[in-house]
Amino acid sequence: MAFEKDLNLDATELRLGLPGTSDESAKNQTPATLRSNNKRALPEESMSSNATASKNCDQETAPLPKAQVVGWPPIRSYRKNNLQPKKSEGEISGIYVKVSMDGAPYLRKIDLKVFKGYPELLKALEDMFKFKAGEYSEREGYNGSEFVPTYEDKDGDWMLVGDVPWEMFTNSCKKLRIMKGSEARGLGCVV
Amino acid sequence: MSEDDERQQSPPSDLEFVSNKARNCNATGSGSGHPELQSTYPDQVLENVLENVLHFLTSRRDRNAASLVCKSWYRVEALTRSELFIGNCYAVSPGRATARFTRVKALHLKGKPRFADFNLMPPDWGAHFNPWALAMAKAYPWLEKVHLKRMSVTDDDLATLAELFLGFKELVLVCCDGFGTSGLAIFVSKCRQLKVLDLIESEVSDDETDWISCFPEGESNLESLIFDCVECHINFEALDRLVARSPSLKKLKLNRYVSIGQLYRLMVRAPQLTHLGTGSFSPSDIAGQGDQEPDYVAAFAACRSLVCLSGFREIIPDYLPAIYPVCANLTSLNFSYANITAEQLKPIISKCHKLQTFWVLDSICDEGLQAVAATCKDLRELRVFPVDPREDNDGPVSEVGLQAISEGCRKLQSILYFCQRMTNAAVIAMSKNCPDLVVFRLCIMGRHRPDPVTGEPMDDGFGAIVMNCKKLTRLAVSGLLTDKAFDYIGRHGKLVRTLSVAFAGDSDMALKYVLEGCPQLQKLEIRDSPFGDAALRSGLHHYYNMRFLWMSSCRLTRHGCQEIARAMPRLVVEVIRSADEEEMDDVVGTLYMYRSLEGPRTDAPKFVTIL
């Protein structure tokens, strides 16, 4: 997806680790409880015909103490592949925020937990409200578009979507607003 | 239900059905369009009487018994059998079946063994519907109904059904594959009398054909449309129009590409529904049309006849209260795709006093099961599926939930329970509290897990089940099990017809106990258990009475299986190789053997060796 490059998330990401260290594991962290209760059942793990312990350890998800065996437990792959992660307003899972767009008569609600990062979120917003966000750059915000995605954070400040690292965003976003480009000037560019 | 196919004991081949005499076709509709001819022979009169009487026999076991009385009864039974059930499509050839039964209106056929569902069998093993479709096109042009389970059905087969059977009314495909939306499109467009199209847990490939639009215009006879397993987008507007012109529609199960807003529109169109699969039960990502959310509660309240509710494929629990109005009438509720908590379940289940069938995810935890036990006093069937089907996790349900169910739901007949831990005590309690159990399937997901409280194997628990549940016909065992458990099964499981074993037993004795002790055993599926050739030999007296035996990753050798094949000519002994096995290996990866009147099948793929 083109957005990934354009948003240049790596450069804007605030990290606690030393520069140059990989961020992969941090991105995939979820609270322990979340993992055991609400995690989507892994679809391919035990269904590949020669599943071995070594293969499974390569997965980014929780390391498995025992090798997963083909066809065990006896659940049809159809059922395994169809379980969705929990979507609820509960504290443990699901970050539901309202999304409004200037000029649109109604609000929508989305679950931020469903998205892995900004590109997915933006695509979903664009599909939902039928607009184009344009290209994002850290200096100039969203260029070349009529609408700009913004959000209100915990402190009540209105920020440009994409300015802070994804994790920080999902933790602090209270609501989203797709503003008219003209109103959004002056927002964002938080370095 | 396990039923007999063509019996091995059927009359010898010199007794052929002779149809020189004109048959008198009676008014009870066993055929259509046959000319009526009177005859003066007394035995003809007798046979006419018999025909009228036998026509009332519906149970196939009764019919099988009747057909053995004498030649006359055999002939007449064959004439009056309108629904043909064949439990193993390879047990008899299409030609033989159509030769014996000449007036069949409905065909029920089963193909692959159940363990194929769990990737234990390579794809393209067989069970092709095609030869049956062609044979029936010639023999039963008046065929109305086809019900297939675990068969490979192609788009061409679907076209055949629609084109060659003018009065075709019902198609039910359960766990089938091999076809796609283009096949569906042809089928629905040409099948003008269609009443039932049920696609259940089948794999349908997405050929990007808009099959919903292919239903013919004008009023439709549709009574049941089930497509919740079809993993492709559908044309909603076309579906909406279809529902609008199907006044007889009673069963509608949508796939997860139908949003809750769209569901609302369909429910408003069809408040007469008795069975509803809700689709995703969440809003679509695309912005909706109205300003406000529709009144979902009112839509459900309008469905006064709703007794069976399922779907909830991508549920947003906020919407659950919408179903409150129908809970009191529900006899069947399927939440097995809904990852909800006990708290979210309670307000629903507390209203479901009439519930008889309940499928759910273990996300509801023991607490949720306790809530079920508190309200659902009429519960007959319970299935608890795991959200996270891996071993060695802390499971949300345990012996606590099972105990609660056993105490609250005394009428329980069938249970399937996945868990990470289970005690003998809870299983024993269930055996005593639920004497009506017919099906007991417990899957302790950790292999070889003992009772966590006592450290003992699970022998006594399953022993109690076979001892106390006198009506038990289906059993699936798990956990740490010694030969003792199988001794119990052999001694007490006298009605057991289906037995599933995995990672259990210590020695050949275990299998011996079962094969020697269970006279009703029809279907035996075993995996990863230490049973060898000697154990296999102990079943020689019984294999002709069974539909099949499956043994994978056990201790069988080719040599041992060959012995069986030689001893029993009417048994087809298939050795199935997995991808990495060599043909010369003496060790048998998978044995699948079944009785058959036809000998080795001609459509076996390369990885199958028939001994």
Coordinates of N, CA and C in Angstrom, one line a residue, chain B residues 352-550:
Chain B
C352 N -34.4 -17.6 27.6 CA -34.6 -18.7 26.6 C -35.1 -19.9 27.3
H353 N -36.3 -19.9 27.8 CA -36.8 -21.0 28.6 C -37.1 -22.3 27.8
K354 N -37.3 -22.1 26.5 CA -37.7 -23.2 25.7 C -36.5 -23.8 24.9
L355 N -35.4 -23.3 25.2 CA -34.2 -23.7 24.4 C -33.9 -25.2 24.5
Q356 N -33.8 -25.8 23.3 CA -33.5 -27.2 23.3 C -32.1 -27.5 22.7
T357 N -31.7 -26.6 21.8 CA -30.4 -26.8 21.1 C -29.6 -25.5 21.3
F358 N -28.4 -25.6 21.8 CA -27.6 -24.4 22.1 C -26.1 -24.7 21.7
W359 N -25.6 -23.9 20.7 CA -24.2 -24.0 20.3 C -23.6 -22.7 20.7
V360 N -22.4 -22.8 21.3 CA -21.8 -21.6 21.9 C -20.3 -21.7 21.9
L361 N -19.6 -20.6 22.1 CA -18.1 -20.6 22.2 C -17.8 -20.6 23.7
D362 N -16.6 -21.1 24.0 CA -16.2 -21.2 25.4 C -15.9 -19.8 26.0
S363 N -16.0 -18.8 25.2 CA -15.8 -17.4 25.7 C -16.8 -17.1 26.8
I364 N -17.9 -17.8 26.9 CA -18.8 -17.5 27.9 C -18.4 -18.1 29.3
C365 N -17.3 -18.9 29.3 CA -16.7 -19.4 30.5 C -17.7 -20.3 31.3
D366 N -17.2 -20.9 32.3 CA -18.0 -21.7 33.2 C -19.2 -20.9 33.7
E367 N -19.0 -19.7 34.0 CA -20.1 -18.8 34.5 C -21.3 -18.8 33.5
G368 N -20.9 -18.6 32.2 CA -22.0 -18.6 31.2 C -22.7 -19.9 31.2
L369 N -22.0 -21.0 31.3 CA -22.7 -22.3 31.3 C -23.6 -22.5 32.5
Q370 N -23.1 -21.9 33.6 CA -24.0 -22.0 34.8 C -25.3 -21.2 34.5
A371 N -25.2 -20.1 33.8 CA -26.4 -19.4 33.5 C -27.3 -20.2 32.6
V372 N -26.7 -20.9 31.7 CA -27.5 -21.8 30.8 C -28.2 -22.9 31.6
A373 N -27.5 -23.4 32.5 CA -28.0 -24.5 33.4 C -29.2 -24.0 34.2
A374 N -29.1 -22.7 34.6 CA -30.1 -22.2 35.5 C -31.5 -22.0 34.7
T375 N -31.4 -21.7 33.4 CA -32.6 -21.4 32.7 C -33.1 -22.5 31.8
C376 N -32.2 -23.1 31.1 CA -32.6 -24.0 30.0 C -32.9 -25.4 30.4
K377 N -34.0 -25.6 31.1 CA -34.3 -26.9 31.7 C -34.7 -27.9 30.6
D378 N -35.0 -27.4 29.4 CA -35.4 -28.3 28.4 C -34.3 -28.7 27.4
L379 N -33.1 -28.3 27.8 CA -32.0 -28.4 26.8 C -31.7 -29.9 26.5
R380 N -31.7 -30.1 25.1 CA -31.4 -31.5 24.7 C -30.0 -31.6 24.1
E381 N -29.6 -30.5 23.4 CA -28.3 -30.6 22.7 C -27.4 -29.4 23.1
L382 N -26.2 -29.6 23.5 CA -25.3 -28.5 23.8 C -24.0 -28.8 23.1
R383 N -23.4 -27.7 22.5 CA -22.1 -27.8 21.9 C -21.3 -26.6 22.3
V384 N -20.2 -26.8 22.9 CA -19.3 -25.8 23.4 C -18.0 -25.8 22.6
F385 N -17.8 -24.8 21.7 CA -16.6 -24.8 20.9 C -15.5 -23.9 21.4
P386 N -14.3 -24.1 21.2 CA -13.2 -23.3 21.7 C -12.9 -22.1 20.8
V387 N -12.7 -20.9 21.5 CA -12.3 -19.8 20.7 C -10.9 -20.0 20.3
D388 N -10.1 -20.5 21.2 CA -8.7 -20.7 20.9 C -8.3 -22.2 20.9
P389 N -8.5 -22.8 19.8 CA -8.3 -24.3 19.8 C -6.9 -24.8 19.8
R390 N -6.2 -24.4 20.8 CA -4.8 -24.9 20.9 C -4.7 -25.6 22.3
E391 N -3.7 -26.5 22.3 CA -3.4 -27.2 23.6 C -2.7 -26.3 24.6
D392 N -2.7 -26.7 25.8 CA -1.8 -26.1 26.8 C -2.1 -24.6 27.0
N393 N -3.4 -24.2 26.9 CA -3.8 -22.9 27.3 C -4.7 -23.0 28.5
D394 N -4.8 -22.0 29.2 CA -5.8 -22.0 30.3 C -7.2 -21.9 29.6
G395 N -8.0 -22.9 29.8 CA -9.3 -22.8 29.1 C -10.3 -22.1 29.9
P396 N -11.2 -21.4 29.2 CA -12.3 -20.7 30.0 C -13.4 -21.6 30.5
V397 N -13.5 -22.8 30.0 CA -14.5 -23.8 30.5 C -13.8 -25.0 31.0
S398 N -14.4 -25.6 32.0 CA -13.8 -26.8 32.7 C -14.9 -27.7 33.2
E399 N -14.4 -28.5 34.2 CA -15.4 -29.4 34.8 C -16.5 -28.7 35.6
V400 N -16.2 -27.5 35.9 CA -17.2 -26.7 36.6 C -18.4 -26.4 35.7
G401 N -18.2 -26.1 34.5 CA -19.3 -25.9 33.6 C -20.0 -27.1 33.3
L402 N -19.3 -28.2 33.1 CA -19.9 -29.5 32.8 C -20.8 -29.9 33.9
Q403 N -20.3 -29.8 35.1 CA -21.1 -30.2 36.3 C -22.4 -29.3 36.4
A404 N -22.2 -28.1 36.2 CA -23.4 -27.2 36.2 C -24.5 -27.6 35.2
I405 N -24.0 -27.9 34.0 CA -25.0 -28.3 33.0 C -25.6 -29.6 33.4
S406 N -24.8 -30.5 33.9 CA -25.4 -31.8 34.2 C -26.5 -31.7 35.3
E407 N -26.3 -30.7 36.2 CA -27.3 -30.5 37.3 C -28.5 -29.8 36.8
G408 N -28.3 -28.9 35.9 CA -29.4 -28.0 35.5 C -30.2 -28.6 34.3
C409 N -29.5 -29.3 33.4 CA -30.2 -29.7 32.2 C -30.3 -31.2 32.2
R410 N -31.3 -31.7 32.9 CA -31.4 -33.2 33.1 C -31.9 -33.9 31.9
K411 N -32.4 -33.2 30.9 CA -33.0 -33.9 29.7 C -31.9 -34.0 28.6
L412 N -30.7 -33.6 29.0 CA -29.7 -33.5 27.9 C -29.5 -34.9 27.2
Q413 N -29.5 -34.8 25.8 CA -29.4 -36.0 25.0 C -28.0 -36.0 24.3
S414 N -27.5 -34.8 24.0 CA -26.3 -34.8 23.1 C -25.4 -33.7 23.6
I415 N -24.2 -34.0 23.8 CA -23.2 -32.9 24.2 C -21.9 -33.1 23.4
L416 N -21.4 -32.0 23.0 CA -20.0 -31.9 22.4 C -19.4 -30.8 23.2
Y417 N -18.3 -31.1 23.9 CA -17.7 -30.2 24.9 C -16.2 -30.1 24.7
F418 N -15.7 -29.0 24.3 CA -14.2 -28.8 24.2 C -13.7 -28.1 25.4
C419 N -12.6 -28.6 26.0 CA -12.1 -27.9 27.2 C -10.7 -28.2 27.3
Q420 N -10.0 -27.6 28.3 CA -8.6 -27.9 28.5 C -8.5 -28.8 29.8
R421 N -9.4 -28.7 30.6 CA -9.4 -29.6 31.8 C -10.7 -30.2 32.2
M422 N -10.7 -31.4 32.6 CA -11.9 -32.1 33.0 C -11.6 -33.1 34.1
T423 N -12.5 -33.3 35.0 CA -12.3 -34.3 36.1 C -13.2 -35.5 35.9
N424 N -12.8 -36.6 36.4 CA -13.7 -37.8 36.3 C -15.0 -37.5 37.1
A425 N -14.8 -36.8 38.2 CA -16.0 -36.5 39.0 C -17.1 -35.9 38.2
A426 N -16.7 -34.9 37.4 CA -17.8 -34.1 36.7 C -18.4 -35.0 35.6
V427 N -17.6 -35.8 35.0 CA -18.1 -36.7 33.9 C -19.0 -37.8 34.6
I428 N -18.6 -38.3 35.7 CA -19.4 -39.3 36.4 C -20.8 -38.6 36.8
A429 N -20.7 -37.4 37.3 CA -21.9 -36.7 37.7 C -22.8 -36.6 36.5
M430 N -22.3 -36.2 35.3 CA -23.1 -36.1 34.1 C -23.8 -37.4 33.8
S431 N -23.0 -38.5 33.9 CA -23.5 -39.8 33.6 C -24.7 -40.2 34.5
K432 N -24.7 -39.7 35.7 CA -25.8 -40.0 36.6 C -27.0 -39.0 36.4
N433 N -26.6 -37.7 36.2 CA -27.7 -36.7 36.1 C -28.4 -36.7 34.8
C434 N -27.8 -37.2 33.8 CA -28.3 -37.1 32.4 C -28.5 -38.5 31.8
P435 N -29.4 -39.2 32.3 CA -29.5 -40.6 31.8 C -30.0 -40.8 30.4
D436 N -30.5 -39.7 29.8 CA -31.0 -39.7 28.5 C -29.9 -39.5 27.4
L437 N -28.7 -39.4 27.8 CA -27.6 -39.1 26.9 C -27.5 -40.1 25.8
V438 N -27.6 -39.6 24.6 CA -27.4 -40.5 23.4 C -26.0 -40.3 22.8
V439 N -25.6 -39.0 22.9 CA -24.3 -38.6 22.3 C -23.5 -38.0 23.3
F440 N -22.3 -38.5 23.6 CA -21.4 -37.9 24.5 C -20.0 -37.7 23.9
R441 N -19.7 -36.5 23.6 CA -18.4 -36.2 22.9 C -17.6 -35.2 23.7
L442 N -16.6 -35.7 24.4 CA -15.8 -34.8 25.2 C -14.4 -34.7 24.6
C443 N -14.0 -33.4 24.4 CA -12.7 -33.2 23.8 C -11.8 -32.4 24.7
I444 N -11.0 -33.1 25.5 CA -10.0 -32.5 26.3 C -8.8 -32.2 25.4
M445 N -8.6 -30.9 25.2 CA -7.7 -30.5 24.1 C -6.3 -30.9 24.3
G446 N -5.8 -30.9 25.5 CA -4.5 -31.4 25.8 C -4.4 -32.9 25.7
R447 N -3.5 -33.3 24.9 CA -3.5 -34.8 24.7 C -2.9 -35.5 25.9
H448 N -3.4 -36.6 26.2 CA -3.0 -37.5 27.3 C -3.2 -36.8 28.7
R449 N -4.1 -35.9 28.8 CA -4.3 -35.1 30.1 C -5.0 -36.0 31.1
P450 N -4.4 -36.2 32.3 CA -5.1 -36.9 33.3 C -6.1 -35.9 34.0
D451 N -6.8 -36.5 34.9 CA -7.7 -35.7 35.8 C -6.8 -34.8 36.6
P452 N -7.0 -33.5 36.5 CA -6.1 -32.6 37.2 C -6.2 -32.6 38.7
V453 N -7.3 -33.1 39.2 CA -7.5 -33.1 40.7 C -6.9 -34.4 41.3
T454 N -7.1 -35.5 40.6 CA -6.6 -36.8 41.2 C -5.4 -37.3 40.6
G455 N -5.1 -36.8 39.4 CA -3.9 -37.3 38.7 C -4.2 -38.6 37.9
E456 N -5.4 -39.1 38.1 CA -5.7 -40.4 37.5 C -6.1 -40.2 36.0
P457 N -6.0 -41.3 35.2 CA -6.5 -41.3 33.9 C -8.1 -41.0 33.9
M458 N -8.6 -40.8 32.7 CA -10.0 -40.4 32.6 C -10.9 -41.7 32.4
D459 N -10.3 -42.8 32.7 CA -11.0 -44.1 32.5 C -12.4 -44.2 33.2
D460 N -12.3 -43.8 34.5 CA -13.6 -44.0 35.3 C -14.7 -43.1 34.8
G461 N -14.3 -41.9 34.3 CA -15.4 -41.0 33.8 C -16.1 -41.6 32.7
F462 N -15.3 -42.0 31.7 CA -16.0 -42.5 30.5 C -16.6 -43.9 30.8
G463 N -16.0 -44.6 31.7 CA -16.6 -45.8 32.1 C -18.0 -45.6 32.7
A464 N -18.2 -44.5 33.5 CA -19.5 -44.2 34.1 C -20.5 -43.9 33.0
I465 N -20.0 -43.2 32.0 CA -20.9 -42.8 30.9 C -21.5 -44.0 30.2
V466 N -20.6 -45.0 29.9 CA -21.2 -46.1 29.2 C -22.0 -47.0 30.1
M467 N -21.7 -46.9 31.4 CA -22.5 -47.8 32.3 C -23.8 -47.2 32.6
N468 N -23.8 -45.9 32.8 CA -25.1 -45.2 33.3 C -26.0 -44.7 32.2
C469 N -25.4 -44.4 31.1 CA -26.2 -43.8 30.0 C -26.6 -45.0 29.0
K470 N -27.7 -45.5 29.3 CA -28.1 -46.8 28.7 C -28.5 -46.6 27.2
K471 N -28.7 -45.3 26.8 CA -29.2 -45.1 25.5 C -28.1 -44.7 24.6
L472 N -26.9 -44.7 25.1 CA -25.7 -44.0 24.4 C -25.4 -44.8 23.1
T473 N -25.4 -44.0 22.0 CA -25.1 -44.6 20.7 C -23.8 -43.9 20.1
R474 N -23.4 -42.8 20.6 CA -22.2 -42.1 20.0 C -21.3 -41.6 21.1
L475 N -20.1 -42.0 21.0 CA -19.1 -41.6 22.1 C -17.8 -41.2 21.5
A476 N -17.3 -40.0 22.0 CA -15.9 -39.6 21.6 C -15.1 -39.4 22.9
V477 N -14.0 -40.0 22.9 CA -13.2 -40.0 24.2 C -11.9 -39.1 24.0
S478 N -11.4 -38.7 25.1 CA -10.1 -37.9 25.1 C -9.5 -37.9 26.5
G479 N -8.4 -37.3 26.6 CA -7.7 -37.2 27.9 C -6.8 -38.5 28.0
L480 N -6.2 -38.6 29.1 CA -5.3 -39.8 29.4 C -6.2 -41.0 29.6
L481 N -6.1 -42.0 28.7 CA -6.9 -43.2 28.8 C -6.1 -44.5 28.7
T482 N -6.3 -45.4 29.6 CA -5.6 -46.7 29.5 C -6.6 -47.7 28.9
D483 N -6.1 -48.9 28.8 CA -6.9 -50.0 28.2 C -8.2 -50.2 29.0
K484 N -8.1 -49.8 30.3 CA -9.3 -50.0 31.1 C -10.5 -49.3 30.6
A485 N -10.3 -48.1 30.1 CA -11.5 -47.3 29.6 C -12.2 -48.1 28.5
F486 N -11.4 -48.8 27.7 CA -11.9 -49.5 26.5 C -12.6 -50.8 27.0
D487 N -12.1 -51.3 28.0 CA -12.7 -52.5 28.6 C -14.1 -52.1 29.1
Y488 N -14.3 -51.0 29.7 CA -15.6 -50.5 30.1 C -16.5 -50.3 28.9
I489 N -15.9 -49.7 27.8 CA -16.8 -49.5 26.7 C -17.2 -50.8 26.0
G490 N -16.3 -51.8 26.0 CA -16.7 -53.1 25.4 C -17.7 -53.8 26.3
R491 N -17.6 -53.6 27.6 CA -18.5 -54.3 28.5 C -19.9 -53.7 28.5
H492 N -19.9 -52.4 28.5 CA -21.2 -51.7 28.7 C -21.8 -50.9 27.6
G493 N -20.9 -50.6 26.6 CA -21.4 -49.8 25.5 C -22.1 -50.6 24.4
K494 N -23.1 -51.3 24.8 CA -23.8 -52.3 23.9 C -24.5 -51.6 22.8
L495 N -24.9 -50.4 22.9 CA -25.6 -49.7 21.9 C -24.8 -48.8 21.1
V496 N -23.5 -48.7 21.4 CA -22.6 -47.7 20.8 C -22.5 -48.0 19.3
R497 N -22.8 -47.0 18.4 CA -22.6 -47.2 17.0 C -21.4 -46.4 16.4
T498 N -21.2 -45.3 17.0 CA -20.0 -44.5 16.5 C -19.1 -44.2 17.7
L499 N -17.8 -44.5 17.5 CA -16.8 -44.3 18.5 C -15.6 -43.6 17.9
S500 N -15.2 -42.5 18.6 CA -14.0 -41.7 18.1 C -13.0 -41.7 19.2
V501 N -11.8 -42.2 18.7 CA -10.7 -42.3 19.7 C -9.5 -41.6 19.2
A502 N -8.8 -40.9 20.1 CA -7.6 -40.1 19.7 C -6.6 -40.1 20.8
F503 N -5.4 -40.5 20.5 CA -4.3 -40.4 21.5 C -4.7 -41.2 22.8
A504 N -5.1 -42.4 22.7 CA -5.6 -43.1 23.8 C -5.2 -44.6 23.8
G505 N -5.3 -45.2 24.9 CA -5.1 -46.6 25.1 C -3.6 -47.0 25.2
D506 N -3.4 -48.2 25.8 CA -2.0 -48.6 26.0 C -1.5 -49.7 25.0
S507 N -2.5 -50.5 24.6 CA -2.1 -51.7 23.9 C -3.2 -52.2 23.0
D508 N -2.9 -53.3 22.2 CA -3.9 -53.9 21.3 C -5.2 -54.3 22.1
M509 N -5.0 -54.5 23.4 CA -6.2 -55.0 24.1 C -7.3 -54.0 24.1
A510 N -7.0 -52.8 24.1 CA -8.0 -51.7 24.1 C -9.0 -51.9 22.9
L511 N -8.3 -52.0 21.7 CA -9.2 -52.1 20.5 C -9.9 -53.4 20.5
K512 N -9.3 -54.4 21.0 CA -9.9 -55.8 21.1 C -11.1 -55.7 21.9
Y513 N -11.1 -55.1 23.0 CA -12.2 -55.0 23.9 C -13.4 -54.4 23.1
V514 N -13.1 -53.4 22.4 CA -14.2 -52.7 21.7 C -14.7 -53.5 20.5
L515 N -13.9 -54.1 19.8 CA -14.3 -54.9 18.6 C -15.1 -56.1 19.0
E516 N -14.7 -56.6 20.1 CA -15.3 -57.9 20.6 C -16.6 -57.6 21.4
G517 N -16.6 -56.4 22.0 CA -17.7 -56.1 23.0 C -18.9 -55.3 22.5
C518 N -18.7 -54.6 21.4 CA -19.7 -53.7 20.9 C -20.4 -54.1 19.7
P519 N -21.5 -54.8 19.8 CA -22.1 -55.5 18.6 C -22.8 -54.5 17.7
Q520 N -23.1 -53.3 18.1 CA -23.7 -52.3 17.3 C -22.8 -51.4 16.6
L521 N -21.5 -51.6 16.8 CA -20.5 -50.7 16.3 C -20.6 -50.6 14.8
Q522 N -20.7 -49.4 14.3 CA -20.8 -49.2 12.8 C -19.7 -48.3 12.3
K523 N -19.3 -47.3 13.1 CA -18.3 -46.4 12.6 C -17.2 -46.2 13.7
L524 N -16.0 -46.6 13.4 CA -14.9 -46.5 14.3 C -13.8 -45.7 13.7
E525 N -13.5 -44.6 14.4 CA -12.4 -43.7 13.9 C -11.4 -43.6 15.0
I526 N -10.2 -43.9 14.6 CA -9.1 -43.9 15.6 C -7.9 -43.2 15.0
R527 N -7.3 -42.4 15.8 CA -6.0 -41.8 15.4 C -5.0 -41.8 16.5
D528 N -3.7 -41.9 16.1 CA -2.6 -41.8 17.1 C -2.8 -42.6 18.3
S529 N -3.1 -43.9 18.1 CA -3.2 -44.8 19.3 C -2.5 -46.0 19.0
P530 N -1.9 -46.6 20.1 CA -1.0 -47.7 19.9 C -1.6 -49.1 19.5
F531 N -2.4 -49.1 18.5 CA -3.1 -50.4 18.1 C -2.4 -50.9 16.9
G532 N -2.2 -52.3 16.9 CA -1.5 -52.9 15.8 C -2.3 -53.9 15.1
D533 N -1.6 -54.8 14.3 CA -2.2 -55.8 13.5 C -3.0 -56.8 14.3
A534 N -2.5 -57.2 15.4 CA -3.2 -58.2 16.2 C -4.6 -57.6 16.6
A535 N -4.6 -56.4 17.0 CA -5.9 -55.8 17.3 C -6.8 -55.7 16.1
L536 N -6.3 -55.5 15.0 CA -7.1 -55.4 13.8 C -7.7 -56.8 13.5
R537 N -7.0 -57.8 13.7 CA -7.5 -59.2 13.5 C -8.7 -59.5 14.3
S538 N -8.7 -58.9 15.5 CA -9.8 -59.3 16.4 C -11.1 -58.8 16.0
G539 N -11.2 -58.0 14.9 CA -12.5 -57.5 14.5 C -13.0 -58.2 13.3
L540 N -12.3 -59.2 12.8 CA -12.7 -59.9 11.6 C -14.2 -60.4 11.6
H541 N -14.7 -60.7 12.7 CA -16.0 -61.2 12.8 C -17.1 -60.1 12.6
H542 N -16.6 -58.9 12.7 CA -17.6 -57.8 12.8 C -17.5 -56.8 11.6
Y543 N -16.4 -56.8 10.9 CA -16.2 -55.8 9.9 C -17.3 -55.7 8.9
Y544 N -17.9 -56.8 8.5 CA -19.0 -56.7 7.5 C -20.3 -56.0 8.1
N545 N -20.3 -55.9 9.4 CA -21.5 -55.2 10.0 C -21.2 -53.8 10.2
M546 N -20.0 -53.3 9.8 CA -19.7 -51.9 10.1 C -19.7 -51.1 8.8
R547 N -20.0 -49.9 8.9 CA -19.9 -49.0 7.7 C -18.4 -48.8 7.4
F548 N -17.6 -48.4 8.4 CA -16.2 -48.2 8.1 C -15.4 -48.3 9.3
L549 N -14.1 -48.5 9.1 CA -13.1 -48.4 10.2 C -12.0 -47.5 9.7
W550 N -11.6 -46.5 10.5 CA -10.5 -45.5 10.1 C -9.5 -45.7 11.2

